[in-house]
GROMACS .gro file of C-alpha atoms in nm:
model
  449
    1MET     CA    1   0.206  -7.563   2.006
    2ILE     CA    2   0.391  -7.752   1.729
    3GLU     CA    3   0.768  -7.752   1.781
    4ILE     CA    4   0.995  -7.669   1.485
    5GLU     CA    5   1.350  -7.789   1.426
    6HIS     CA    6   1.609  -7.510   1.451
    7ARG     CA    7   1.974  -7.475   1.363
    8LEU     CA    8   2.070  -7.325   1.702
    9ALA     CA    9   1.989  -7.471   2.042
   10GLN     CA   10   1.668  -7.307   2.161
   11ARG     CA   11   1.768  -7.229   2.517
   12ARG     CA   12   1.886  -6.938   2.729
   13ASN     CA   13   2.253  -6.965   2.819
   14ILE     CA   14   2.451  -6.680   2.976
   15VAL     CA   15   2.829  -6.730   2.990
   16THR     CA   16   2.947  -6.372   3.059
   17ALA     CA   17   2.817  -6.062   3.228
   18LEU     CA   18   2.609  -5.859   2.984
   19PRO     CA   19   2.739  -5.685   2.790
   20GLY     CA   20   3.036  -5.916   2.750
   21PRO     CA   21   3.390  -5.807   2.662
   22ARG     CA   22   3.348  -5.837   2.285
   23SER     CA   23   3.020  -5.645   2.289
   24SER     CA   24   3.187  -5.378   2.503
   25ALA     CA   25   3.476  -5.353   2.259
   26LEU     CA   26   3.233  -5.314   1.970
   27ALA     CA   27   3.051  -5.043   2.164
   28ASP     CA   28   3.377  -4.850   2.191
   29ARG     CA   29   3.439  -4.885   1.817
   30ARG     CA   30   3.083  -4.776   1.750
   31LYS     CA   31   3.129  -4.449   1.938
   32ALA     CA   32   3.405  -4.352   1.698
   33ALA     CA   33   3.221  -4.453   1.381
   34VAL     CA   34   2.842  -4.446   1.423
   35ALA     CA   35   2.637  -4.131   1.475
   36ALA     CA   36   2.523  -4.082   1.833
   37GLY     CA   37   2.165  -4.029   1.715
   38VAL     CA   38   2.132  -4.399   1.631
   39GLY     CA   39   2.011  -4.575   1.943
   40SER     CA   40   2.004  -4.944   2.037
   41SER     CA   41   1.769  -5.099   2.289
   42VAL     CA   42   2.025  -5.344   2.429
   43PRO     CA   43   2.406  -5.318   2.456
   44VAL     CA   44   2.489  -5.665   2.319
   45TYR     CA   45   2.601  -5.731   1.962
   46ALA     CA   46   2.450  -6.018   1.766
   47ALA     CA   47   2.659  -6.286   1.598
   48ASP     CA   48   2.389  -6.540   1.510
   49ALA     CA   49   2.015  -6.585   1.545
   50ASP     CA   50   1.763  -6.859   1.476
   51GLY     CA   51   1.411  -6.934   1.591
   52GLY     CA   52   1.364  -6.764   1.925
   53VAL     CA   53   1.727  -6.707   2.022
   54ILE     CA   54   1.997  -6.451   1.952
   55VAL     CA   55   2.360  -6.549   2.015
   56ASP     CA   56   2.587  -6.254   2.087
   57VAL     CA   57   2.953  -6.208   1.999
   58ASP     CA   58   3.051  -6.334   2.346
   59GLY     CA   59   2.861  -6.662   2.306
   60ASN     CA   60   2.560  -6.571   2.522
   61SER     CA   61   2.231  -6.718   2.400
   62LEU     CA   62   1.942  -6.479   2.463
   63ILE     CA   63   1.567  -6.532   2.436
   64ASP     CA   64   1.435  -6.299   2.167
   65LEU     CA   65   1.103  -6.142   2.266
   66GLY     CA   66   1.143  -5.854   2.022
   67SER     CA   67   1.184  -6.008   1.674
   68GLY     CA   68   1.375  -5.701   1.556
   69ILE     CA   69   1.054  -5.501   1.621
   70ALA     CA   70   0.810  -5.755   1.475
   71VAL     CA   71   1.023  -5.831   1.168
   72THR     CA   72   1.153  -6.187   1.209
   73GLY     CA   73   0.824  -6.368   1.254
   74VAL     CA   74   0.964  -6.676   1.077
   75GLY     CA   75   1.294  -6.644   1.263
   76ALA     CA   76   1.606  -6.451   1.170
   77SER     CA   77   1.756  -6.723   0.952
   78HIS     CA   78   1.483  -6.953   0.829
   79PRO     CA   79   1.645  -7.196   0.582
   80LYS     CA   80   1.385  -7.140   0.310
   81VAL     CA   81   1.425  -6.763   0.329
   82ALA     CA   82   1.805  -6.787   0.338
   83ALA     CA   83   1.805  -7.022   0.037
   84ALA     CA   84   1.575  -6.793  -0.161
   85VAL     CA   85   1.800  -6.494  -0.086
   86ALA     CA   86   2.112  -6.684  -0.191
   87ASP     CA   87   1.954  -6.814  -0.511
   88GLN     CA   88   1.833  -6.472  -0.621
   89ALA     CA   89   2.160  -6.300  -0.525
   90GLY     CA   90   2.344  -6.558  -0.736
   91ARG     CA   91   2.143  -6.455  -1.043
   92PHE     CA   92   2.109  -6.075  -1.002
   93THR     CA   93   2.084  -5.841  -0.706
   94HIS     CA   94   1.943  -5.537  -0.884
   95THR     CA   95   1.822  -5.400  -1.213
   96CYS     CA   96   1.570  -5.143  -1.079
   97PHE     CA   97   1.211  -5.240  -1.149
   98MET     CA   98   1.158  -4.900  -1.311
   99VAL     CA   99   1.428  -4.984  -1.568
  100THR     CA  100   1.427  -5.359  -1.630
  101PRO     CA  101   1.139  -5.521  -1.439
  102TYR     CA  102   1.132  -5.879  -1.312
  103GLU     CA  103   0.880  -6.143  -1.210
  104GLY     CA  104   0.951  -6.140  -0.836
  105TYR     CA  105   0.802  -5.792  -0.795
  106VAL     CA  106   0.488  -5.897  -0.984
  107ARG     CA  107   0.454  -6.217  -0.779
  108VAL     CA  108   0.473  -6.026  -0.450
  109ALA     CA  109   0.205  -5.786  -0.574
  110GLU     CA  110  -0.013  -6.081  -0.671
  111GLU     CA  111   0.031  -6.238  -0.327
  112LEU     CA  112  -0.061  -5.916  -0.148
  113ALA     CA  113  -0.376  -5.877  -0.357
  114VAL     CA  114  -0.490  -6.214  -0.222
  115LEU     CA  115  -0.375  -6.175   0.141
  116THR     CA  116  -0.494  -5.822   0.220
  117PRO     CA  117  -0.855  -5.765   0.334
  118GLY     CA  118  -1.131  -5.722   0.075
  119ASP     CA  119  -1.218  -5.887  -0.254
  120HIS     CA  120  -1.209  -5.567  -0.462
  121GLU     CA  121  -0.960  -5.516  -0.746
  122LYS     CA  122  -0.623  -5.410  -0.602
  123ARG     CA  123  -0.290  -5.268  -0.704
  124THR     CA  124   0.043  -5.273  -0.520
  125VAL     CA  125   0.364  -5.068  -0.513
  126LEU     CA  126   0.679  -5.190  -0.335
  127PHE     CA  127   0.921  -4.977  -0.133
  128ASN     CA  128   1.204  -5.016   0.117
  129SER     CA  129   1.060  -4.915   0.455
  130GLY     CA  130   0.739  -4.859   0.643
  131ALA     CA  131   0.789  -4.483   0.641
  132GLU     CA  132   0.821  -4.488   0.262
  133ALA     CA  133   0.501  -4.688   0.237
  134VAL     CA  134   0.314  -4.439   0.455
  135GLU     CA  135   0.446  -4.140   0.260
  136ASN     CA  136   0.333  -4.294  -0.067
  137ALA     CA  137  -0.008  -4.393   0.067
  138ILE     CA  138  -0.063  -4.026   0.156
  139LYS     CA  139   0.058  -3.920  -0.189
  140VAL     CA  140  -0.193  -4.153  -0.354
  141ALA     CA  141  -0.480  -4.037  -0.133
  142ARG     CA  142  -0.414  -3.671  -0.199
  143LEU     CA  143  -0.384  -3.714  -0.573
  144ALA     CA  144  -0.685  -3.943  -0.606
  145THR     CA  145  -0.919  -3.725  -0.397
  146GLY     CA  146  -0.787  -3.383  -0.493
  147LYS     CA  147  -0.786  -3.294  -0.121
  148SER     CA  148  -0.492  -3.224   0.109
  149ALA     CA  149  -0.579  -3.262   0.478
  150VAL     CA  150  -0.472  -3.584   0.653
  151VAL     CA  151  -0.606  -3.701   0.989
  152ALA     CA  152  -0.384  -3.896   1.227
  153PHE     CA  153  -0.443  -3.993   1.589
  154ASP     CA  154  -0.311  -3.955   1.941
  155HIS     CA  155  -0.042  -4.212   2.031
  156ALA     CA  156   0.027  -4.280   1.661
  157TYR     CA  157   0.362  -4.380   1.516
  158HIS     CA  158   0.410  -4.375   1.139
  159GLY     CA  159   0.785  -4.318   1.085
  160ARG     CA  160   1.082  -4.081   1.106
  161THR     CA  161   1.082  -3.903   0.769
  162ASN     CA  162   0.952  -3.548   0.758
  163LEU     CA  163   0.595  -3.633   0.660
  164THR     CA  164   0.575  -3.938   0.885
  165MET     CA  165   0.716  -3.742   1.180
  166ALA     CA  166   0.425  -3.503   1.132
  167LEU     CA  167   0.190  -3.801   1.150
  168THR     CA  168   0.365  -3.946   1.456
  169ALA     CA  169   0.235  -3.825   1.792
  170LYS     CA  170   0.529  -3.872   2.029
  171SER     CA  171   0.789  -3.597   2.038
  172MET     CA  172   1.094  -3.754   2.205
  173PRO     CA  173   1.286  -3.916   2.049
  174TYR     CA  174   1.107  -3.910   1.715
  175LYS     CA  175   1.025  -3.543   1.651
  176ALA     CA  176   1.207  -3.321   1.901
  177ASN     CA  177   1.397  -3.038   1.726
  178PHE     CA  178   1.348  -3.183   1.376
  179GLY     CA  179   1.078  -2.942   1.257
  180PRO     CA  180   0.921  -2.772   1.078
  181PHE     CA  181   0.708  -3.062   0.968
  182ALA     CA  182   0.490  -3.127   0.666
  183PRO     CA  183   0.168  -2.923   0.676
  184GLU     CA  184  -0.198  -3.023   0.657
  185ILE     CA  185  -0.167  -3.295   0.922
  186TYR     CA  186  -0.433  -3.294   1.195
  187ARG     CA  187  -0.440  -3.504   1.510
  188MET     CA  188  -0.756  -3.644   1.666
  189PRO     CA  189  -0.833  -3.841   1.985
  190SER     CA  190  -0.803  -4.216   1.956
  191SER     CA  191  -0.949  -4.504   2.156
  192TYR     CA  192  -0.735  -4.603   2.456
  193PRO     CA  193  -0.959  -4.825   2.670
  194TYR     CA  194  -0.732  -4.828   2.975
  195ARG     CA  195  -0.716  -4.449   2.991
  196ASP     CA  196  -1.048  -4.343   2.839
  197GLU     CA  197  -1.337  -4.252   3.063
  198PRO     CA  198  -1.504  -4.570   3.192
  199GLY     CA  199  -1.780  -4.707   2.974
  200LEU     CA  200  -1.684  -4.519   2.657
  201THR     CA  201  -1.786  -4.741   2.366
  202GLY     CA  202  -1.597  -4.774   2.041
  203ALA     CA  203  -1.875  -4.598   1.853
  204GLU     CA  204  -1.870  -4.311   2.104
  205ALA     CA  205  -1.491  -4.280   2.080
  206ALA     CA  206  -1.520  -4.267   1.701
  207ARG     CA  207  -1.795  -4.006   1.723
  208ARG     CA  208  -1.569  -3.794   1.946
  209ALA     CA  209  -1.299  -3.796   1.679
  210ILE     CA  210  -1.538  -3.752   1.387
  211SER     CA  211  -1.713  -3.453   1.545
  212ARG     CA  212  -1.379  -3.278   1.582
  213ILE     CA  213  -1.283  -3.358   1.223
  214GLU     CA  214  -1.609  -3.218   1.096
  215ALA     CA  215  -1.590  -2.909   1.318
  216GLN     CA  216  -1.225  -2.825   1.263
  217LEU     CA  217  -1.173  -2.937   0.903
  218GLY     CA  218  -1.489  -3.046   0.732
  219ALA     CA  219  -1.501  -3.380   0.554
  220ASP     CA  220  -1.469  -3.208   0.217
  221ALA     CA  221  -1.110  -3.106   0.305
  222VAL     CA  222  -0.989  -3.448   0.422
  223ALA     CA  223  -0.797  -3.666   0.178
  224ALA     CA  224  -0.711  -3.948   0.416
  225LEU     CA  225  -0.753  -4.087   0.762
  226ILE     CA  226  -0.456  -4.301   0.871
  227ILE     CA  227  -0.453  -4.525   1.176
  228GLU     CA  228  -0.278  -4.832   1.313
  229PRO     CA  229  -0.543  -5.099   1.389
  230ILE     CA  230  -0.338  -5.169   1.702
  231GLN     CA  231  -0.115  -4.876   1.787
  232GLY     CA  232   0.246  -4.989   1.810
  233GLU     CA  233   0.500  -4.745   1.951
  234GLY     CA  234   0.215  -4.567   2.129
  235GLY     CA  235   0.175  -4.865   2.362
  236PHE     CA  236   0.019  -5.162   2.177
  237ILE     CA  237  -0.319  -5.000   2.227
  238VAL     CA  238  -0.610  -5.215   2.110
  239PRO     CA  239  -0.906  -4.983   2.041
  240THR     CA  240  -1.245  -5.052   2.190
  241PRO     CA  241  -1.452  -5.273   1.955
  242GLY     CA  242  -1.650  -5.063   1.711
  243PHE     CA  243  -1.402  -4.775   1.693
  244LEU     CA  244  -1.228  -4.877   1.371
  245PRO     CA  245  -1.543  -4.984   1.183
  246ALA     CA  246  -1.711  -4.653   1.265
  247LEU     CA  247  -1.414  -4.453   1.137
  248ALA     CA  248  -1.395  -4.664   0.821
  249ASP     CA  249  -1.766  -4.620   0.759
  250TRP     CA  250  -1.744  -4.241   0.800
  251ALA     CA  251  -1.445  -4.229   0.563
  252ARG     CA  252  -1.626  -4.434   0.301
  253ARG     CA  253  -1.933  -4.209   0.313
  254ASN     CA  254  -1.724  -3.891   0.280
  255ASN     CA  255  -1.475  -3.979   0.004
  256VAL     CA  256  -1.193  -4.000   0.257
  257VAL     CA  257  -0.928  -4.265   0.195
  258PHE     CA  258  -0.907  -4.499   0.495
  259ILE     CA  259  -0.542  -4.605   0.535
  260ALA     CA  260  -0.459  -4.888   0.774
  261ASP     CA  261  -0.095  -4.870   0.882
  262GLU     CA  262  -0.019  -5.238   0.933
  263VAL     CA  263   0.358  -5.204   0.926
  264GLN     CA  264   0.389  -5.361   1.273
  265THR     CA  265   0.060  -5.552   1.293
  266GLY     CA  266   0.078  -5.726   0.956
  267PHE     CA  267   0.171  -6.077   0.847
  268ALA     CA  268   0.020  -6.303   1.112
  269ARG     CA  269   0.147  -6.101   1.408
  270THR     CA  270  -0.193  -6.048   1.574
  271GLY     CA  271  -0.344  -6.388   1.500
  272ALA     CA  272  -0.481  -6.286   1.161
  273TRP     CA  273  -0.291  -6.200   0.846
  274PHE     CA  274  -0.375  -5.835   0.918
  275ALA     CA  275  -0.515  -5.672   1.232
  276SER     CA  276  -0.790  -5.500   1.033
  277GLU     CA  277  -0.951  -5.842   0.991
  278HIS     CA  278  -1.037  -5.875   1.359
  279GLU     CA  279  -1.331  -5.636   1.313
  280GLY     CA  280  -1.394  -5.695   0.945
  281VAL     CA  281  -1.247  -5.359   0.840
  282VAL     CA  282  -1.149  -5.334   0.472
  283PRO     CA  283  -0.901  -5.048   0.425
  284ASP     CA  284  -0.885  -4.848   0.103
  285ILE     CA  285  -0.505  -4.865   0.130
  286ILE     CA  286  -0.296  -5.080   0.360
  287THR     CA  287   0.070  -5.010   0.437
  288MET     CA  288   0.304  -5.301   0.510
  289ALA     CA  289   0.670  -5.368   0.594
  290LYS     CA  290   0.850  -5.538   0.888
  291GLY     CA  291   0.728  -5.900   0.882
  292ILE     CA  292   0.685  -5.916   0.505
  293ALA     CA  293   1.029  -6.050   0.407
  294GLY     CA  294   1.190  -6.235   0.696
  295GLY     CA  295   1.429  -5.951   0.776
  296MET     CA  296   1.508  -5.820   0.429
  297PRO     CA  297   1.414  -5.454   0.364
  298LEU     CA  298   1.082  -5.447   0.182
  299ALA     CA  299   0.760  -5.251   0.220
  300ALA     CA  300   0.439  -5.216   0.025
  301ILE     CA  301   0.115  -5.035  -0.021
  302THR     CA  302  -0.181  -5.230  -0.153
  303GLY     CA  303  -0.505  -5.053  -0.227
  304ARG     CA  304  -0.810  -5.010  -0.441
  305ALA     CA  305  -0.718  -5.020  -0.807
  306GLU     CA  306  -0.894  -4.693  -0.886
  307LEU     CA  307  -0.686  -4.511  -0.624
  308LEU     CA  308  -0.342  -4.641  -0.716
  309ASP     CA  309  -0.408  -4.634  -1.090
  310ALA     CA  310  -0.503  -4.266  -1.064
  311VAL     CA  311  -0.134  -4.178  -1.023
  312HIS     CA  312   0.052  -4.086  -1.342
  313PRO     CA  313   0.335  -4.316  -1.461
  314GLY     CA  314   0.657  -4.231  -1.278
  315GLY     CA  315   0.473  -4.079  -0.982
  316LEU     CA  316   0.543  -4.381  -0.761
  317GLY     CA  317   0.858  -4.587  -0.722
  318GLY     CA  318   1.221  -4.565  -0.615
  319THR     CA  319   1.559  -4.703  -0.714
  320TYR     CA  320   1.558  -4.993  -0.467
  321GLY     CA  321   1.184  -5.038  -0.415
  322GLY     CA  322   1.093  -5.403  -0.461
  323ASN     CA  323   1.456  -5.514  -0.478
  324PRO     CA  324   1.470  -5.863  -0.636
  325VAL     CA  325   1.651  -6.022  -0.340
  326ALA     CA  326   1.397  -5.876  -0.096
  327CYS     CA  327   1.112  -5.997  -0.318
  328ALA     CA  328   1.255  -6.349  -0.317
  329ALA     CA  329   1.277  -6.334   0.063
  330ALA     CA  330   0.916  -6.216   0.083
  331LEU     CA  331   0.786  -6.496  -0.134
  332ALA     CA  332   0.969  -6.755   0.076
  333THR     CA  333   0.852  -6.591   0.400
  334LEU     CA  334   0.489  -6.599   0.292
  335GLU     CA  335   0.525  -6.964   0.191
  336VAL     CA  336   0.661  -7.051   0.536
  337MET     CA  337   0.385  -6.854   0.708
  338ARG     CA  338   0.124  -7.051   0.518
  339GLU     CA  339   0.294  -7.388   0.573
  340LEU     CA  340   0.318  -7.334   0.948
  341ASP     CA  341  -0.014  -7.149   0.978
  342LEU     CA  342   0.154  -6.869   1.170
  343PRO     CA  343  -0.171  -6.678   1.232
  344ALA     CA  344  -0.280  -6.980   1.437
  345ARG     CA  345   0.058  -6.994   1.611
  346ALA     CA  346   0.020  -6.628   1.709
  347ARG     CA  347  -0.313  -6.713   1.870
  348GLU     CA  348  -0.147  -7.002   2.053
  349ILE     CA  349   0.117  -6.763   2.188
  350GLU     CA  350  -0.157  -6.532   2.317
  351ALA     CA  351  -0.329  -6.826   2.486
  352MET     CA  352  -0.002  -6.931   2.650
  353VAL     CA  353   0.101  -6.588   2.776
  354VAL     CA  354  -0.199  -6.372   2.854
  355PRO     CA  355  -0.383  -6.573   3.124
  356GLY     CA  356  -0.073  -6.597   3.341
  357LEU     CA  357   0.013  -6.230   3.304
  358ARG     CA  358  -0.344  -6.127   3.387
  359ALA     CA  359  -0.337  -6.348   3.695
  360LEU     CA  360  -0.008  -6.183   3.791
  361ALA     CA  361  -0.164  -5.839   3.744
  362GLU     CA  362  -0.417  -5.929   4.012
  363GLN     CA  363  -0.134  -6.010   4.253
  364VAL     CA  364   0.107  -5.722   4.196
  365GLY     CA  365   0.037  -5.352   4.204
  366VAL     CA  366   0.244  -5.231   3.910
  367ILE     CA  367   0.059  -5.380   3.614
  368GLY     CA  368  -0.212  -5.144   3.497
  369GLU     CA  369  -0.322  -5.358   3.205
  370VAL     CA  370  -0.224  -5.665   3.005
  371ARG     CA  371  -0.343  -5.627   2.646
  372GLY     CA  372  -0.281  -5.711   2.284
  373ARG     CA  373  -0.364  -5.973   2.026
  374GLY     CA  374  -0.179  -6.280   1.908
  375ALA     CA  375   0.195  -6.236   1.949
  376MET     CA  376   0.166  -5.856   1.984
  377LEU     CA  377   0.121  -5.826   2.359
  378ALA     CA  378   0.188  -5.557   2.617
  379ILE     CA  379   0.208  -5.489   2.989
  380GLU     CA  380   0.144  -5.131   3.099
  381ILE     CA  381   0.354  -5.050   3.405
  382VAL     CA  382   0.220  -4.802   3.662
  383ARG     CA  383   0.306  -4.680   4.007
  384PRO     CA  384   0.174  -4.920   4.272
  385GLY     CA  385  -0.199  -4.894   4.324
  386THR     CA  386  -0.244  -4.614   4.067
  387SER     CA  387  -0.274  -4.562   3.693
  388VAL     CA  388   0.020  -4.320   3.685
  389PRO     CA  389   0.276  -4.430   3.421
  390ASP     CA  390   0.610  -4.550   3.560
  391PRO     CA  391   0.871  -4.531   3.282
  392VAL     CA  392   1.161  -4.564   3.528
  393LEU     CA  393   1.040  -4.901   3.653
  394THR     CA  394   0.965  -5.009   3.297
  395LYS     CA  395   1.322  -4.937   3.191
  396ALA     CA  396   1.456  -5.118   3.496
  397ILE     CA  397   1.246  -5.428   3.419
  398ALA     CA  398   1.381  -5.443   3.062
  399ALA     CA  399   1.739  -5.399   3.186
  400GLU     CA  400   1.707  -5.673   3.446
  401ALA     CA  401   1.550  -5.905   3.191
  402LEU     CA  402   1.849  -5.854   2.962
  403SER     CA  403   2.087  -5.936   3.247
  404ALA     CA  404   1.901  -6.265   3.283
  405GLY     CA  405   1.920  -6.331   2.909
  406VAL     CA  406   1.582  -6.208   2.779
  407VAL     CA  407   1.554  -5.934   2.517
  408LEU     CA  408   1.251  -5.715   2.585
  409LEU     CA  409   1.142  -5.393   2.414
  410THR     CA  410   0.959  -5.100   2.568
  411CYS     CA  411   0.719  -4.853   2.410
  412GLY     CA  412   0.430  -4.623   2.494
  413THR     CA  413   0.362  -4.253   2.480
  414HIS     CA  414   0.488  -4.234   2.839
  415GLY     CA  415   0.758  -4.501   2.797
  416ASN     CA  416   0.584  -4.731   3.045
  417VAL     CA  417   0.487  -5.030   2.835
  418ILE     CA  418   0.672  -5.363   2.806
  419ARG     CA  419   0.595  -5.511   2.465
  420LEU     CA  420   0.621  -5.878   2.379
  421LEU     CA  421   0.693  -5.957   2.014
  422PRO     CA  422   0.837  -6.309   2.007
  423PRO     CA  423   0.915  -6.473   1.674
  424LEU     CA  424   0.607  -6.664   1.568
  425VAL     CA  425   0.820  -6.978   1.542
  426ILE     CA  426   0.942  -6.962   1.902
  427GLY     CA  427   0.915  -7.293   2.088
  428ALA     CA  428   0.677  -7.335   2.379
  429ASP     CA  429   0.951  -7.415   2.633
  430LEU     CA  430   1.165  -7.119   2.531
  431LEU     CA  431   0.870  -6.882   2.541
  432ALA     CA  432   0.768  -7.011   2.883
  433ASP     CA  433   1.122  -6.958   3.012
  434GLY     CA  434   1.123  -6.598   2.891
  435ILE     CA  435   0.786  -6.525   3.046
  436ASP     CA  436   0.895  -6.690   3.373
  437VAL     CA  437   1.195  -6.455   3.386
  438LEU     CA  438   0.971  -6.155   3.329
  439THR     CA  439   0.721  -6.277   3.589
  440GLU     CA  440   0.988  -6.322   3.854
  441ILE     CA  441   1.124  -5.973   3.786
  442LEU     CA  442   0.778  -5.820   3.818
  443ARG     CA  443   0.720  -5.999   4.147
  444ARG     CA  444   1.055  -5.887   4.282
  445LYS     CA  445   1.016  -5.528   4.163
  446THR     CA  446   0.673  -5.511   4.324
  447VAL     CA  447   0.818  -5.613   4.660
  448SER     CA  448   1.102  -5.359   4.630
  449ASN     CA  449   0.857  -5.084   4.543
   0.00000   0.00000   0.00000
């Protein structure tokens, strides 16, 4: 793995108990000012970040294995991205593309037409968040097909707005008590190799879903099928090979828009520019956000020209969508990703991490499965010797890792999955240190259980 020069020392260094006194003081201020419904995974407050480390307000240097939920693939303060942001902000921060357009928006759209799967003619619209991108992809599909039903899948996560909550599978904390939700959303079984019946092929899992769609809805009623090529919040579930291509083929044959939600999987995270590429799937529309702009708020949908051009002028957009500063950050981020070949780096991270974790799984009784692609990896935690989810142990592992100076995120329908999302520019030694901490905790927790 090629090492990259960083502004901050790339090492773990804990100088106070966590959270430290300044983080604790900020937590007290937060209680009086910030709504209780906004959660944070860890109780430390960031002061600086670079490469694979986050430095908190108390001077602790933590290993970042979360990347702000797969956002800071090029690091949280890459000099090229920071310079592009500063340059654009010094010229103008906003005009609204729908009022006075600018080149940056057009350049990002041009880049996405090249990067996204497929060689068909494409169009792009820019937004602020992944949820906005998903909402607008559904709008396009419904208008272009003249149909209204939308199929989503078990374990899916697509956002927290009203429509995207309807698409999202997990109730707490995303949906509980926020209804009623948008109508004409239908949920079908997905492919979850660890928990599916043994021997179920991808084609058979797809047939299971398709037969229910056809029986309950009929293909003539379905505007869109939306799926994450690797399910994120649901547990980093990689479907059995053949599942996604079969769904895409059925959609194509039935005038159903196949939408790949690549908000978390996109931009080199899985070892390809987009996770759809691993099985040669070409989506009709692809939704993107997170890793696109090095931490600046930007999202996009890119799709077949005939679909997006079917929408009347003014039907798509938003005041801040494709903000010029965010576009500048995106262009710099994509340049860095190409220069460093970050898809290849993601594959290197997988090669470094997965063999050791799988060997560990053979030795301890609480790892049900190690899975993922590239730098989107997961450990499913179960009760010893069973496949029963253990969310309590999962939470304890993440908490103990933080105490040792490693930021880990959890996920999963049952809250029992440790997810690993290191910045793609993390150094080999720092990554190894973080994984060593996690390994030691898993060994110790296994003995105590």
